[in-house]
PDB file of C-alpha atoms in Angstrom:
ATOM      1  CA  GLY A   5       0.031  -0.022   0.052  1.00 65.00           C
ATOM      2  CA  ALA A   6       0.849   3.788  -0.218  1.00 75.00           C
ATOM      3  CA  VAL A   7       3.291   4.917   2.146  1.00 89.00           C
ATOM      4  CA  VAL A   8       3.423   8.387   3.923  1.00 93.00           C
ATOM      5  CA  SER A   9       6.516   9.495   6.270  1.00 95.00           C
ATOM      6  CA  GLN A  10       6.893  12.187   8.676  1.00 97.00           C
ATOM      7  CA  HIS A  11      10.209  13.706   9.763  1.00 97.00           C
ATOM      8  CA  PRO A  12      11.106  13.862  12.281  1.00 97.00           C
ATOM      9  CA  SER A  13       9.429  11.392  14.739  1.00 96.00           C
ATOM     10  CA  ARG A  14       9.989  13.270  17.700  1.00 96.00           C
ATOM     11  CA  VAL A  15      11.284  16.727  18.653  1.00 97.00           C
ATOM     12  CA  ILE A  16      12.126  18.572  21.756  1.00 97.00           C
ATOM     13  CA  CYS A  17      12.547  22.107  21.448  1.00 96.00           C
ATOM     14  CA  LYS A  18      12.841  25.451  23.454  1.00 96.00           C
ATOM     15  CA  SER A  19       9.948  27.810  23.928  1.00 97.00           C
ATOM     16  CA  GLY A  20       9.952  30.647  21.390  1.00 96.00           C
ATOM     17  CA  THR A  21      11.871  28.642  18.649  1.00 97.00           C
ATOM     18  CA  SER A  22      10.169  27.588  15.368  1.00 97.00           C
ATOM     19  CA  VAL A  23       9.906  23.722  14.494  1.00 97.00           C
ATOM     20  CA  LYS A  24       9.428  22.200  10.939  1.00 97.00           C
ATOM     21  CA  ILE A  25       7.501  18.940  10.362  1.00 97.00           C
ATOM     22  CA  GLU A  26       7.713  17.349   7.200  1.00 97.00           C
ATOM     23  CA  CYS A  27       5.284  15.189   5.470  1.00 95.00           C
ATOM     24  CA  ARG A  28       6.212  12.981   2.392  1.00 95.00           C
ATOM     25  CA  SER A  29       4.180  10.782   0.324  1.00 91.00           C
ATOM     26  CA  LEU A  30       6.738   8.159  -0.716  1.00 91.00           C
ATOM     27  CA  ASP A  31       5.308   6.277  -3.755  1.00 85.00           C
ATOM     28  CA  PHE A  32       2.254   8.320  -5.141  1.00 84.00           C
ATOM     29  CA  GLN A  33       1.615  11.999  -5.792  1.00 86.00           C
ATOM     30  CA  ALA A  34      -0.596  13.976  -3.145  1.00 84.00           C
ATOM     31  CA  THR A  35      -2.487  16.980  -4.278  1.00 80.00           C
ATOM     32  CA  THR A  36      -4.159  17.216  -0.836  1.00 86.00           C
ATOM     33  CA  MET A  37      -2.430  16.568   2.563  1.00 91.00           C
ATOM     34  CA  PHE A  38      -4.020  16.982   5.850  1.00 93.00           C
ATOM     35  CA  TRP A  39      -2.586  17.792   9.207  1.00 96.00           C
ATOM     36  CA  TYR A  40      -3.922  16.606  12.389  1.00 96.00           C
ATOM     37  CA  ARG A  41      -3.133  17.127  16.148  1.00 96.00           C
ATOM     38  CA  GLN A  42      -3.875  14.537  18.745  1.00 95.00           C
ATOM     39  CA  PHE A  43      -3.462  14.737  22.529  1.00 88.00           C
ATOM     40  CA  PRO A  44      -3.045  11.669  24.762  1.00 84.00           C
ATOM     41  CA  LYS A  45      -6.086   9.496  24.714  1.00 81.00           C
ATOM     42  CA  LYS A  46      -8.022  11.781  22.750  1.00 88.00           C
ATOM     43  CA  SER A  47      -9.050  11.785  18.906  1.00 92.00           C
ATOM     44  CA  LEU A  48      -7.603  13.361  15.996  1.00 93.00           C
ATOM     45  CA  MET A  49      -8.351  17.308  15.208  1.00 93.00           C
ATOM     46  CA  LEU A  50      -8.213  18.373  11.908  1.00 93.00           C
ATOM     47  CA  MET A  51      -5.947  21.546  11.825  1.00 95.00           C
ATOM     48  CA  ALA A  52      -5.700  22.184   8.165  1.00 94.00           C
ATOM     49  CA  THR A  53      -5.916  21.133   4.461  1.00 92.00           C
ATOM     50  CA  SER A  54      -2.699  21.387   2.598  1.00 88.00           C
ATOM     51  CA  ASN A  55      -3.147  21.994  -1.309  1.00 84.00           C
ATOM     52  CA  GLU A  56      -0.072  21.622  -3.531  1.00 82.00           C
ATOM     53  CA  GLY A  57       0.854  24.982  -5.099  1.00 81.00           C
ATOM     54  CA  SER A  58      -1.990  27.061  -3.317  1.00 84.00           C
ATOM     55  CA  LYS A  59      -2.862  28.046   0.166  1.00 87.00           C
ATOM     56  CA  ALA A  60      -3.814  25.647   3.096  1.00 91.00           C
ATOM     57  CA  THR A  61      -7.376  26.082   4.235  1.00 92.00           C
ATOM     58  CA  TYR A  62      -7.316  25.999   7.973  1.00 95.00           C
ATOM     59  CA  GLU A  63     -10.063  24.918  10.454  1.00 93.00           C
ATOM     60  CA  GLN A  64     -12.017  27.188  12.832  1.00 93.00           C
ATOM     61  CA  GLY A  65      -9.853  28.164  15.842  1.00 94.00           C
ATOM     62  CA  VAL A  66      -6.276  27.252  14.183  1.00 95.00           C
ATOM     63  CA  GLU A  67      -3.812  29.985  14.184  1.00 94.00           C
ATOM     64  CA  LYS A  68      -2.638  30.427  10.526  1.00 93.00           C
ATOM     65  CA  ASP A  69       0.390  32.358  11.463  1.00 94.00           C
ATOM     66  CA  LYS A  70       1.343  29.886  14.305  1.00 96.00           C
ATOM     67  CA  PHE A  71       0.977  27.006  12.210  1.00 96.00           C
ATOM     68  CA  LEU A  72       2.411  27.499   8.602  1.00 95.00           C
ATOM     69  CA  ILE A  73       1.825  25.051   6.095  1.00 94.00           C
ATOM     70  CA  ASN A  74       3.467  24.677   2.786  1.00 90.00           C
ATOM     71  CA  HIS A  75       2.584  22.445   0.147  1.00 88.00           C
ATOM     72  CA  ALA A  76       5.502  23.029  -2.644  1.00 81.00           C
ATOM     73  CA  SER A  77       5.433  19.743  -4.391  1.00 88.00           C
ATOM     74  CA  LEU A  78       3.048  16.684  -5.008  1.00 88.00           C
ATOM     75  CA  THR A  79       5.238  14.661  -2.488  1.00 91.00           C
ATOM     76  CA  LEU A  80       5.861  16.938   0.392  1.00 93.00           C
ATOM     77  CA  SER A  81       4.067  19.246   2.550  1.00 93.00           C
ATOM     78  CA  THR A  82       5.603  21.000   5.518  1.00 95.00           C
ATOM     79  CA  LEU A  83       4.005  22.197   9.190  1.00 96.00           C
ATOM     80  CA  THR A  84       5.919  24.863  10.717  1.00 97.00           C
ATOM     81  CA  VAL A  85       5.196  25.650  14.202  1.00 97.00           C
ATOM     82  CA  THR A  86       6.475  29.251  14.772  1.00 96.00           C
ATOM     83  CA  SER A  87       7.294  30.708  18.348  1.00 96.00           C
ATOM     84  CA  ALA A  88       6.351  27.289  19.910  1.00 96.00           C
ATOM     85  CA  HIS A  89       5.132  27.255  23.392  1.00 96.00           C
ATOM     86  CA  PRO A  90       4.587  24.506  25.785  1.00 96.00           C
ATOM     87  CA  GLU A  91       0.804  24.250  24.923  1.00 95.00           C
ATOM     88  CA  ASP A  92       1.970  23.327  21.543  1.00 96.00           C
ATOM     89  CA  SER A  93       3.279  20.355  22.699  1.00 96.00           C
ATOM     90  CA  SER A  94       1.240  17.481  20.843  1.00 96.00           C
ATOM     91  CA  PHE A  95       1.336  14.605  18.707  1.00 96.00           C
ATOM     92  CA  TYR A  96       1.174  16.072  15.210  1.00 97.00           C
ATOM     93  CA  ILE A  97      -0.301  13.454  12.143  1.00 97.00           C
ATOM     94  CA  CYS A  98      -0.425  13.843   8.488  1.00 96.00           C
ATOM     95  CA  SER A  99      -2.338  12.110   5.862  1.00 93.00           C
ATOM     96  CA  ALA A 100      -2.497  12.175   2.152  1.00 89.00           C
ATOM     97  CA  GLY A 101      -4.762  10.756  -0.526  1.00 79.00           C
ATOM     98  CA  GLU A 102      -3.488   9.756  -3.829  1.00 69.00           C
ATOM     99  CA  SER A 103      -4.337  12.304  -6.375  1.00 59.00           C
ATOM    100  CA  GLY A 104      -6.932  11.577  -9.013  1.00 58.00           C
ATOM    101  CA  ARG A 105      -8.583   8.881  -6.839  1.00 53.00           C
ATOM    102  CA  ARG A 106     -11.334  11.133  -5.181  1.00 49.00           C
ATOM    103  CA  LEU A 107      -9.270  10.884  -2.145  1.00 46.00           C
ATOM    104  CA  ASP A 108     -11.071   7.751  -1.223  1.00 62.00           C
ATOM    105  CA  THR A 109      -8.379   6.283   1.105  1.00 72.00           C
ATOM    106  CA  GLN A 110      -6.103   8.443   3.335  1.00 80.00           C
ATOM    107  CA  TYR A 111      -2.738   7.282   4.226  1.00 88.00           C
ATOM    108  CA  PHE A 112      -1.447   8.405   7.275  1.00 93.00           C
ATOM    109  CA  GLY A 113       2.004   9.187   8.523  1.00 95.00           C
ATOM    110  CA  PRO A 114       3.606   7.630  11.658  1.00 95.00           C
ATOM    111  CA  GLY A 115       3.258  11.141  13.354  1.00 96.00           C
ATOM    112  CA  THR A 116       5.656  13.595  15.265  1.00 97.00           C
ATOM    113  CA  ARG A 117       5.742  14.060  18.931  1.00 96.00           C
ATOM    114  CA  LEU A 118       6.681  17.560  19.793  1.00 97.00           C
ATOM    115  CA  THR A 119       7.646  18.542  22.994  1.00 97.00           C
ATOM    116  CA  VAL A 120       8.009  22.248  23.781  1.00 97.00           C
ATOM    117  CA  LEU A 121      10.231  23.092  27.113  1.00 95.00           C
TER     118      LEU A 121
ATOM    119  CA  ALA B  29     -22.138  20.418  10.691  1.00 78.00           C
ATOM    120  CA  GLN B  30     -21.462  16.756  10.608  1.00 86.00           C
ATOM    121  CA  THR B  31     -20.567  14.803  14.038  1.00 93.00           C
ATOM    122  CA  VAL B  32     -19.427  11.494  14.830  1.00 96.00           C
ATOM    123  CA  THR B  33     -20.030   9.971  18.398  1.00 97.00           C
ATOM    124  CA  GLN B  34     -18.340   7.012  19.932  1.00 97.00           C
ATOM    125  CA  SER B  35     -20.061   6.448  23.364  1.00 96.00           C
ATOM    126  CA  GLN B  36     -17.761   3.905  24.684  1.00 96.00           C
ATOM    127  CA  PRO B  37     -14.394   5.353  25.753  1.00 96.00           C
ATOM    128  CA  GLU B  38     -13.365   1.568  26.784  1.00 97.00           C
ATOM    129  CA  MET B  39     -14.288  -1.721  25.799  1.00 97.00           C
ATOM    130  CA  SER B  40     -12.419  -5.035  26.816  1.00 98.00           C
ATOM    131  CA  VAL B  41     -12.976  -8.376  25.213  1.00 98.00           C
ATOM    132  CA  GLN B  42     -11.526 -11.910  25.793  1.00 98.00           C
ATOM    133  CA  GLU B  43      -9.453 -13.507  23.426  1.00 97.00           C
ATOM    134  CA  ALA B  44     -11.245 -15.409  20.639  1.00 97.00           C
ATOM    135  CA  GLU B  45     -14.599 -13.749  21.450  1.00 98.00           C
ATOM    136  CA  THR B  46     -16.262 -11.123  19.544  1.00 98.00           C
ATOM    137  CA  VAL B  47     -16.849  -7.563  20.219  1.00 98.00           C
ATOM    138  CA  THR B  48     -18.840  -4.775  18.945  1.00 98.00           C
ATOM    139  CA  LEU B  49     -17.755  -0.922  18.875  1.00 98.00           C
ATOM    140  CA  SER B  50     -20.479   1.522  18.605  1.00 98.00           C
ATOM    141  CA  CYS B  51     -20.449   4.503  16.437  1.00 98.00           C
ATOM    142  CA  THR B  52     -23.234   6.988  15.485  1.00 98.00           C
ATOM    143  CA  TYR B  53     -22.994  10.012  13.241  1.00 97.00           C
ATOM    144  CA  ASP B  54     -24.959  13.301  12.328  1.00 96.00           C
ATOM    145  CA  THR B  55     -25.403  14.556   8.876  1.00 93.00           C
ATOM    146  CA  SER B  56     -27.907  15.959   6.221  1.00 92.00           C
ATOM    147  CA  GLU B  57     -26.091  14.460   3.467  1.00 89.00           C
ATOM    148  CA  SER B  58     -26.928  11.438   1.335  1.00 88.00           C
ATOM    149  CA  ASP B  59     -23.486  10.424  -0.089  1.00 88.00           C
ATOM    150  CA  TYR B  60     -20.552   9.888   2.263  1.00 91.00           C
ATOM    151  CA  TYR B  61     -18.108   7.405   3.406  1.00 91.00           C
ATOM    152  CA  LEU B  62     -17.525   5.927   6.679  1.00 95.00           C
ATOM    153  CA  PHE B  63     -14.560   4.355   8.149  1.00 95.00           C
ATOM    154  CA  TRP B  64     -13.013   2.481  11.030  1.00 97.00           C
ATOM    155  CA  TYR B  65      -9.501   3.321  11.884  1.00 96.00           C
ATOM    156  CA  LYS B  66      -7.330   1.515  14.369  1.00 97.00           C
ATOM    157  CA  GLN B  67      -4.539   3.216  16.324  1.00 96.00           C
ATOM    158  CA  PRO B  68      -2.034   0.781  18.214  1.00 95.00           C
ATOM    159  CA  PRO B  69       0.261   2.055  20.676  1.00 92.00           C
ATOM    160  CA  SER B  70       2.774   3.078  17.933  1.00 91.00           C
ATOM    161  CA  ARG B  71       0.514   5.726  16.962  1.00 92.00           C
ATOM    162  CA  GLN B  72       0.327   4.731  13.318  1.00 93.00           C
ATOM    163  CA  MET B  73      -3.348   5.101  11.742  1.00 93.00           C
ATOM    164  CA  ILE B  74      -4.491   1.811  10.124  1.00 93.00           C
ATOM    165  CA  LEU B  75      -7.622   1.766   8.034  1.00 92.00           C
ATOM    166  CA  VAL B  76      -9.692  -1.365   9.278  1.00 95.00           C
ATOM    167  CA  ILE B  77     -12.741  -1.034   7.039  1.00 94.00           C
ATOM    168  CA  ARG B  78     -14.581   1.537   4.817  1.00 92.00           C
ATOM    169  CA  GLN B  79     -18.333   1.674   3.956  1.00 94.00           C
ATOM    170  CA  GLU B  80     -19.685   3.552   1.290  1.00 90.00           C
ATOM    171  CA  ALA B  81     -23.187   5.248   2.018  1.00 92.00           C
ATOM    172  CA  TYR B  82     -24.691   4.233  -1.260  1.00 90.00           C
ATOM    173  CA  LYS B  83     -23.964   0.709  -0.597  1.00 90.00           C
ATOM    174  CA  GLN B  84     -26.471  -1.356   1.299  1.00 87.00           C
ATOM    175  CA  GLN B  85     -24.461  -4.317   1.656  1.00 93.00           C
ATOM    176  CA  ASN B  86     -22.245  -4.250   5.085  1.00 95.00           C
ATOM    177  CA  ALA B  87     -18.623  -4.058   4.525  1.00 94.00           C
ATOM    178  CA  THR B  88     -16.396  -6.835   5.736  1.00 95.00           C
ATOM    179  CA  GLU B  89     -12.749  -7.357   5.882  1.00 94.00           C
ATOM    180  CA  ASN B  90     -11.751 -10.979   7.340  1.00 96.00           C
ATOM    181  CA  ARG B  91     -12.486 -10.931  10.891  1.00 97.00           C
ATOM    182  CA  PHE B  92     -13.813  -7.186  10.892  1.00 98.00           C
ATOM    183  CA  SER B  93     -17.279  -6.480   9.725  1.00 97.00           C
ATOM    184  CA  VAL B  94     -19.706  -3.563   9.941  1.00 98.00           C
ATOM    185  CA  ASN B  95     -23.551  -3.277  10.787  1.00 97.00           C
ATOM    186  CA  PHE B  96     -24.387   0.204   8.943  1.00 97.00           C
ATOM    187  CA  GLN B  97     -27.967   1.449   9.467  1.00 96.00           C
ATOM    188  CA  LYS B  98     -28.187   4.495   7.529  1.00 95.00           C
ATOM    189  CA  ALA B  99     -31.689   5.588   8.368  1.00 95.00           C
ATOM    190  CA  ALA B 100     -30.516   5.443  12.153  1.00 96.00           C
ATOM    191  CA  LYS B 101     -26.870   6.822  11.202  1.00 96.00           C
ATOM    192  CA  SER B 102     -25.356   4.025  12.895  1.00 97.00           C
ATOM    193  CA  PHE B 103     -22.228   2.321  11.926  1.00 97.00           C
ATOM    194  CA  SER B 104     -21.012  -0.271  14.296  1.00 98.00           C
ATOM    195  CA  LEU B 105     -17.781  -2.532  13.965  1.00 98.00           C
ATOM    196  CA  LYS B 106     -17.781  -6.161  14.891  1.00 98.00           C
ATOM    197  CA  ILE B 107     -14.567  -8.005  15.620  1.00 98.00           C
ATOM    198  CA  SER B 108     -14.768 -11.535  15.668  1.00 98.00           C
ATOM    199  CA  ASP B 109     -11.983 -14.005  17.072  1.00 98.00           C
ATOM    200  CA  SER B 110     -10.395 -11.104  18.771  1.00 98.00           C
ATOM    201  CA  GLN B 111      -6.659 -11.465  18.905  1.00 97.00           C
ATOM    202  CA  LEU B 112      -4.364  -9.719  21.160  1.00 97.00           C
ATOM    203  CA  GLY B 113      -3.028  -7.546  18.441  1.00 96.00           C
ATOM    204  CA  ASP B 114      -6.284  -5.917  18.013  1.00 97.00           C
ATOM    205  CA  ALA B 115      -5.602  -4.162  21.232  1.00 97.00           C
ATOM    206  CA  ALA B 116      -5.863  -0.595  20.023  1.00 97.00           C
ATOM    207  CA  MET B 117      -7.804   2.780  20.227  1.00 97.00           C
ATOM    208  CA  TYR B 118     -10.438   2.535  17.329  1.00 98.00           C
ATOM    209  CA  PHE B 119     -11.773   5.433  15.676  1.00 97.00           C
ATOM    210  CA  CYS B 120     -14.732   5.850  13.657  1.00 97.00           C
ATOM    211  CA  ALA B 121     -14.590   8.499  10.678  1.00 95.00           C
ATOM    212  CA  TYR B 122     -16.843  10.171   8.474  1.00 94.00           C
ATOM    213  CA  ARG B 123     -16.024  11.769   5.197  1.00 90.00           C
ATOM    214  CA  ARG B 124     -18.496  13.546   2.827  1.00 85.00           C
ATOM    215  CA  TYR B 125     -18.580  12.517  -0.754  1.00 77.00           C
ATOM    216  CA  ASN B 126     -17.168  15.412  -2.404  1.00 68.00           C
ATOM    217  CA  GLN B 127     -15.219  17.336   0.489  1.00 60.00           C
ATOM    218  CA  GLY B 128     -11.687  16.471  -0.715  1.00 63.00           C
ATOM    219  CA  GLY B 129     -10.920  13.635   1.891  1.00 69.00           C
ATOM    220  CA  LYS B 130     -11.452  15.638   4.921  1.00 83.00           C
ATOM    221  CA  LEU B 131     -12.230  13.051   7.645  1.00 90.00           C
ATOM    222  CA  ILE B 132     -14.212  13.853  10.817  1.00 92.00           C
ATOM    223  CA  PHE B 133     -13.409  11.508  13.752  1.00 95.00           C
ATOM    224  CA  GLY B 134     -15.322  10.399  16.863  1.00 96.00           C
ATOM    225  CA  GLN B 135     -13.529  10.392  20.388  1.00 95.00           C
ATOM    226  CA  GLY B 136     -12.208   6.997  19.908  1.00 96.00           C
ATOM    227  CA  THR B 137     -12.953   3.486  22.020  1.00 97.00           C
ATOM    228  CA  GLU B 138      -9.826   1.808  23.769  1.00 97.00           C
ATOM    229  CA  LEU B 139     -10.065  -1.916  23.266  1.00 98.00           C
ATOM    230  CA  SER B 140      -8.108  -4.233  25.538  1.00 97.00           C
ATOM    231  CA  VAL B 141      -7.918  -7.988  24.727  1.00 98.00           C
ATOM    232  CA  LYS B 142      -7.720 -10.229  27.556  1.00 97.00           C
ATOM    233  CA  PRO B 143      -5.649 -13.471  27.108  1.00 95.00           C
TER     234      PRO B 143
END
């Protein structure tokens, strides 16, 4: 099946710094990728929809200037947490649907655990 | 707005037995997809089963099957012959037919399997 990777798998940073998380579709092209946030023992909360070559669409309540999303190619989307604070500590997951298949199936990355000290 | 509700935060089943996880959803759409995802301790999301709303026949994947009741907006997952490896968080998810893949997840059910 299709594979989605995320890098890094975990990151620890100091408060006030920025952190970039990469999401790659390894064996297929993804016009659209999705970024989710998950707290321990909780569900996945959609943060934004990343569209190749255009601006991301953010869900209500998600700060666009804090969570910068770039989808520069059909295989790569990045999420940058700017000026991170301890409350941004969470598990971030991306997913991608294969272009041209009506996004019937979402393939999920393994997630990135962010800890902000 | 569409919502997905899983009313069972935790469930437990004996190995080799059968367990059913509940899911209800609310939508005014007629065409949509429903999914069950498994999230083991590794946190990797794994698709278990998928159901298209226009199909009356319940989806089945090996030991996993669903009971899809469109009028009642219910989508339960049955796991037969439970195995230790089935222990995980299970999420029910909804997607509109033409909404570009955006998934709406339920709160999740943590399933434990007793040997």
